[in-house]
Short mmCIF file of C-alpha atoms and ligand atoms in Angstrom, two decimals:
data_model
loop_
_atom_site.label_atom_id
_atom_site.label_comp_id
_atom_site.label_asym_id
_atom_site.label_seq_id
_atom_site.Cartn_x
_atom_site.Cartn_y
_atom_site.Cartn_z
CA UNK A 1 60.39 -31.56 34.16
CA UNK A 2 57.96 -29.65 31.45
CA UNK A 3 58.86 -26.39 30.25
CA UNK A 4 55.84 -24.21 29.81
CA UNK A 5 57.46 -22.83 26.84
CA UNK A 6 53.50 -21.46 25.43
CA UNK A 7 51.17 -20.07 27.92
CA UNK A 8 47.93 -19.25 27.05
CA UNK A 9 45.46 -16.95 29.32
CA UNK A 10 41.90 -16.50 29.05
CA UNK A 11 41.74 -12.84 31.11
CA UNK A 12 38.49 -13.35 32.54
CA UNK A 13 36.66 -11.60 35.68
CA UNK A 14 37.29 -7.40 34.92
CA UNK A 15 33.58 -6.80 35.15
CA UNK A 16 33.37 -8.95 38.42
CA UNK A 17 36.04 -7.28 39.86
CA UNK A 18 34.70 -3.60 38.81
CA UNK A 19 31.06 -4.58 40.11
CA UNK A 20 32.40 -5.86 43.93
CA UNK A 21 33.86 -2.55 44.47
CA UNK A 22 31.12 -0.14 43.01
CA UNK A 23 32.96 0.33 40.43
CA UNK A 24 31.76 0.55 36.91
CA UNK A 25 32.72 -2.58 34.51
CA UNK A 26 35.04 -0.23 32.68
CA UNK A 27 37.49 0.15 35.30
CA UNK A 28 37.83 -4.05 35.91
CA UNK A 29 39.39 -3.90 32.12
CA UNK A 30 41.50 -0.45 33.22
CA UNK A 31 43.03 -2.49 36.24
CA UNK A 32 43.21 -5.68 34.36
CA UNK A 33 45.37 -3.98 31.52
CA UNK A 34 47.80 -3.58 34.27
CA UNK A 35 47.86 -7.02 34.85
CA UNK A 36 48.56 -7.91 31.50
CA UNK A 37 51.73 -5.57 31.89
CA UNK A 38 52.88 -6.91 34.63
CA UNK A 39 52.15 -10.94 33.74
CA UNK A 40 54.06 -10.09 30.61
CA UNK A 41 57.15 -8.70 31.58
CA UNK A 42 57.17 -11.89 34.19
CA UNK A 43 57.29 -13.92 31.11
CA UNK A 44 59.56 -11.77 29.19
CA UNK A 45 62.35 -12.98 32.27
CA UNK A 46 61.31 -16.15 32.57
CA UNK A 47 63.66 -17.95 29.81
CA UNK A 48 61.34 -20.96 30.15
CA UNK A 49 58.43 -19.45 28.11
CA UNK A 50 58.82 -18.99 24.98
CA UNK A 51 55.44 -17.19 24.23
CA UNK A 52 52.49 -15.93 26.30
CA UNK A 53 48.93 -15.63 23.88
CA UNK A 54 46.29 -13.49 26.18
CA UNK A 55 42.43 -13.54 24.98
CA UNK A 56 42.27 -9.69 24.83
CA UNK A 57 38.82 -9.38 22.48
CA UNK A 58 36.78 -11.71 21.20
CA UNK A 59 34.60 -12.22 18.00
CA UNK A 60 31.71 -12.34 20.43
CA UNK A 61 32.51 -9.88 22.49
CA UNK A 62 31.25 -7.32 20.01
CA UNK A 63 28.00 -8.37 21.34
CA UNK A 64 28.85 -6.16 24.41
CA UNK A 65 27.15 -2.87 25.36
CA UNK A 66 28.38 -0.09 22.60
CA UNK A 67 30.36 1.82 25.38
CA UNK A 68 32.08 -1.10 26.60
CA UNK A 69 32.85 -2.22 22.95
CA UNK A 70 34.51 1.38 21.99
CA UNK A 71 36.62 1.70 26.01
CA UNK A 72 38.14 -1.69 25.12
CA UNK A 73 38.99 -0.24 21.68
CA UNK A 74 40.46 3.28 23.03
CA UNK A 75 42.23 0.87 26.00
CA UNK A 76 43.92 -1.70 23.24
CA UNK A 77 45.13 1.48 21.59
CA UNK A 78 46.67 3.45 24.42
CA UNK A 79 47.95 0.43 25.99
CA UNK A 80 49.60 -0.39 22.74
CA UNK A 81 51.15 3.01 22.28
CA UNK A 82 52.49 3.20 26.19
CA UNK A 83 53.48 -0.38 25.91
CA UNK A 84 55.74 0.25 22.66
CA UNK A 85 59.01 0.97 23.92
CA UNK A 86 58.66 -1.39 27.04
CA UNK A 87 58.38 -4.19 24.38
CA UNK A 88 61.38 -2.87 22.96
CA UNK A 89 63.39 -2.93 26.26
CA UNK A 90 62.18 -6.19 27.30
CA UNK A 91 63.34 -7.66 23.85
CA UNK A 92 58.97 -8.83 23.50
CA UNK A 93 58.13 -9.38 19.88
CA UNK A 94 54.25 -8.51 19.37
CA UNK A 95 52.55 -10.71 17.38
CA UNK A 96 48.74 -10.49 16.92
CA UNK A 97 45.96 -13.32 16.34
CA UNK A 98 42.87 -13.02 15.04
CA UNK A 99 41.00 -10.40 12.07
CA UNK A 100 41.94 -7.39 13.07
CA UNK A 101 40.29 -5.89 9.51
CA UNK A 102 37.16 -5.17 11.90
CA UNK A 103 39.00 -2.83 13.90
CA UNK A 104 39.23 1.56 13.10
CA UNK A 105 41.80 1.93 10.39
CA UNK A 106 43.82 3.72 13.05
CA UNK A 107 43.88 0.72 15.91
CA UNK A 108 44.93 -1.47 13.30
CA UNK A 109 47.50 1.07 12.07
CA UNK A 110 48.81 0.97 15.66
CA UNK A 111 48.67 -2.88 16.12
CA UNK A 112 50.73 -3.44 12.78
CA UNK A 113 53.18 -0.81 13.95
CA UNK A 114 53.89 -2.07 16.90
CA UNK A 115 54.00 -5.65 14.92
CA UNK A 116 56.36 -4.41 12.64
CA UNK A 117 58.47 -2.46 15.39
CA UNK A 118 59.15 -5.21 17.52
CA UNK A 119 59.68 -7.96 14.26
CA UNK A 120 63.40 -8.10 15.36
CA UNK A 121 62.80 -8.82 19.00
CA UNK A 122 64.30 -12.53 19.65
CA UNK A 123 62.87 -12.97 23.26
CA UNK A 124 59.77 -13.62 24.29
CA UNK A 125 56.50 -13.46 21.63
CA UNK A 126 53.64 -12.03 23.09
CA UNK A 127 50.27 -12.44 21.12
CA UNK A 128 46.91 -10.72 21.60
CA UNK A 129 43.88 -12.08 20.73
CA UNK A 130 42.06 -9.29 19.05
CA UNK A 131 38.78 -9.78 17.37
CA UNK A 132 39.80 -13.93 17.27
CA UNK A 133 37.53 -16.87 17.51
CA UNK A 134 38.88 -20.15 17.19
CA UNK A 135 36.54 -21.73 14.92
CA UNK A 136 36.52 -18.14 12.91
CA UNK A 137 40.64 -19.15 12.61
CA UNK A 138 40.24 -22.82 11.65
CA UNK A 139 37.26 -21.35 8.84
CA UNK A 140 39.64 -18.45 7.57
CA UNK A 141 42.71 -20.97 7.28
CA UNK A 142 40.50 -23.67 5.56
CA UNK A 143 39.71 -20.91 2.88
CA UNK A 144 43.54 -19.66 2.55
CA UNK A 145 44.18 -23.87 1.73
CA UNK A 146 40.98 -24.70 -0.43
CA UNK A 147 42.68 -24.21 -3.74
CA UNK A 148 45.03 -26.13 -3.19
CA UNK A 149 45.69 -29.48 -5.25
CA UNK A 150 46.44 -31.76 -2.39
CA UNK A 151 44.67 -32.97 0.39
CA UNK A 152 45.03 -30.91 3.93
CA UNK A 153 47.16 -31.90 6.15
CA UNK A 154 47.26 -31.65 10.23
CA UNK A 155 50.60 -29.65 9.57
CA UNK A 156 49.12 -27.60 6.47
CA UNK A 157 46.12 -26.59 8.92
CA UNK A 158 48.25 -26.08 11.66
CA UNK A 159 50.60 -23.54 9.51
CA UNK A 160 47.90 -21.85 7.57
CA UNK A 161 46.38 -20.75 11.41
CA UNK A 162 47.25 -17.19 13.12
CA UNK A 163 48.47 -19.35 16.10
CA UNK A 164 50.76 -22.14 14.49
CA UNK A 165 52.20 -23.08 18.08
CA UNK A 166 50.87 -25.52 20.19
CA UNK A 167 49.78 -24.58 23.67
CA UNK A 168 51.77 -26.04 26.79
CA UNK A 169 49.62 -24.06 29.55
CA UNK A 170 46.22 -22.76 29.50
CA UNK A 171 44.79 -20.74 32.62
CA UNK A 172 41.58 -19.30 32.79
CA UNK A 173 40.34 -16.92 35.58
CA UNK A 174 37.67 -15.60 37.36
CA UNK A 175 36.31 -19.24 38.09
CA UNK A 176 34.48 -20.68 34.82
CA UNK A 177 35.45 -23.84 33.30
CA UNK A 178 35.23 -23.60 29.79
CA UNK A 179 37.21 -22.59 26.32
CA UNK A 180 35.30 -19.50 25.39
CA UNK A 181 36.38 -20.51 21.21
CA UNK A 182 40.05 -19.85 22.46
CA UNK A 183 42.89 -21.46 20.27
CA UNK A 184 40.33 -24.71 20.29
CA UNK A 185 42.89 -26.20 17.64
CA UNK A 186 45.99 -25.76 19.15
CA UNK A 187 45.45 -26.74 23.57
CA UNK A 188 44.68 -30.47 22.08
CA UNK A 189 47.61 -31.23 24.81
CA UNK A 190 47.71 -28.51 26.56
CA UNK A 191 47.46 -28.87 30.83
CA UNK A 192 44.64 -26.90 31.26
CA UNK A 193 44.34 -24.78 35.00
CA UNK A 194 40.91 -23.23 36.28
CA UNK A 195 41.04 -20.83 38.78
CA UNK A 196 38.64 -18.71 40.72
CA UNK A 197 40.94 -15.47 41.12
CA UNK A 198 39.63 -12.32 38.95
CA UNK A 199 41.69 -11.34 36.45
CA UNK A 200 42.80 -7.32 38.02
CA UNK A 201 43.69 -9.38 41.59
CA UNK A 202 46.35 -12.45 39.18
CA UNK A 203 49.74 -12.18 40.53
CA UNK A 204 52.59 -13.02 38.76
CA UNK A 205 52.99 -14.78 42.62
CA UNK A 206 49.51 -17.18 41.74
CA UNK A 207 51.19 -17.70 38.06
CA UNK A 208 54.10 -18.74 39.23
CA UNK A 209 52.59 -21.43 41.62
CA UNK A 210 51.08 -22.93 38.98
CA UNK A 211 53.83 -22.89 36.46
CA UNK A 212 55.51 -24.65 39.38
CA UNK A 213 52.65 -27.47 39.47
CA UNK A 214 52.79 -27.41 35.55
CA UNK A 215 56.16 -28.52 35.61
CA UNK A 216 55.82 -31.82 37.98
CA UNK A 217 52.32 -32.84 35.46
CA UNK A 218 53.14 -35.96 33.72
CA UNK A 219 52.56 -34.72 29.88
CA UNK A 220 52.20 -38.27 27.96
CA UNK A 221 50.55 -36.50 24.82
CA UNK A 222 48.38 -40.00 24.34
CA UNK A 223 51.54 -42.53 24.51
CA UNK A 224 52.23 -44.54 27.59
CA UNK A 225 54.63 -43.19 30.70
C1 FPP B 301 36.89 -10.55 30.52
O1 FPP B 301 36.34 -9.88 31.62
C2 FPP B 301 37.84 -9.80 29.79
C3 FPP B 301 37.69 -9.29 28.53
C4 FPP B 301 36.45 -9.30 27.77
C5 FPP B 301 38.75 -8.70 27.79
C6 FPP B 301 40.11 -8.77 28.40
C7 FPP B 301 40.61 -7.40 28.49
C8 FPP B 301 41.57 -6.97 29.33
C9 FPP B 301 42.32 -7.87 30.23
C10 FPP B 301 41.91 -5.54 29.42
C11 FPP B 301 42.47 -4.95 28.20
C12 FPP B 301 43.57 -5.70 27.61
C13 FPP B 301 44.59 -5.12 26.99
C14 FPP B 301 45.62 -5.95 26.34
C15 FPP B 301 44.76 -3.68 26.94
P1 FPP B 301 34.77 -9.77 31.68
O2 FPP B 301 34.41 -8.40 31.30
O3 FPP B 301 34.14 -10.84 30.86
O4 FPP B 301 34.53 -10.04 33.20
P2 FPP B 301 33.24 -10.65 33.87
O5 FPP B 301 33.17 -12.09 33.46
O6 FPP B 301 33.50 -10.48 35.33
O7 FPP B 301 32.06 -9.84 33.40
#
């Protein structure tokens, strides 16, 4: 049976979910930073998965309205700060992705803090996509190997990435099929599940389900059975 030991989420559907109910977009991401609670500390007792990587902000989502932009920002920050010592007691180690340089000096004073507080934590790793692109990954870790003497490698590429783990499981909600520039590099094998729920309404009930179909996929990477 396959061990989803890297899940990968792309969180999509807030603003649906906001607009349905009158709501304003806003309050989608509010609800939906609940979610990511909740899915989280699912994984974090689920000895199976190793790491969970959640598609949190974009580099293209700074193409959003101004007051969107700057809630996600003040969001990312308290949920960061709450989320702190619940990281700590569920043993989570927090380990960004993306170029967080573009953020305030003071989220990205919070996002290495809670980096650095949780280095020690051996269970499961928990990465946020924060101002990441794939192809702006794959660009910034050609650049960090360009000097060097010998040709590049799939494993030197692979290493010199934020994400240097290869994905087992990639979900994407609220109903589109596509990649969105998400970890493009590293779900060359990955099972790939499309579903229609909005992010705020995932269960850890519809993740489960499909960690249980995961498991029964024959995975033959490009060999034969
Ligand atoms: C997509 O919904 C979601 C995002 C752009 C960001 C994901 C953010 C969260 C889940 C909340 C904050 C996260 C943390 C970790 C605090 P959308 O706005 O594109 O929805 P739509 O497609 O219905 O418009």
């Amino acid at each position: 049976m396959n061990r989803a030991k890297h899940i990968a989420i792309i969180m999509d559907g807030n603003g649906r979910w906001a607009e349905l109910q009158d709501k304003k977009r806003v309050k989608g991401h509010e609800e939906g930073a609940k979610v990511v609670k909740n899915i989280t500390t699912y994984c974090s007792n689920n000895p199976d998965i190793e790491r969970l990587t959640l598609y949190a902000f974009s580099t293209e989502n700074w193409k959003r309205p101004r007051l969107e932009v700057e809630f996600l920002m003040k969001l990312l920050q308290r949920y960061l700060k709450n989320e702190l010592p619940v990281y700590l007691k569920n043993n989570v180690r927090f380990e960004p992705i993306g170029d967080i340089r573009a953020f305030s000096k003071s989220l990205q004073k919070t996002i290495n803090e809670v980096k650095e507080k949780t280095a020690h934590c051996d269970g499961l790793v928990q990465s946020l996509a924060l101002n990441y692109g794939a192809q702006d990954e794959i660009v910034r870790a050609i650049n960090k190997l360009k000097n060097d003497e010998d040709s590049i490698t799939e494993a030197m590429l692979s290493n010199a990435l934020d994400a240097k783990h290869s994905v087992d499981l990639l979900i994407r909600t609220g109903g589109d099929h596509r990649l969105s520039n998400f970890l493009l590099w590293q779900v060359a094998y990955a099972e790939l599940f499309f579903v229609d729920t909005l992010w705020p309404d995932f269960s850890t009930q519809d993740l489960e389900k499909i960690i249980k179909k995961f498991t029964k996929i024959e995975r033959r990477f490009g060999g034969l059975k």
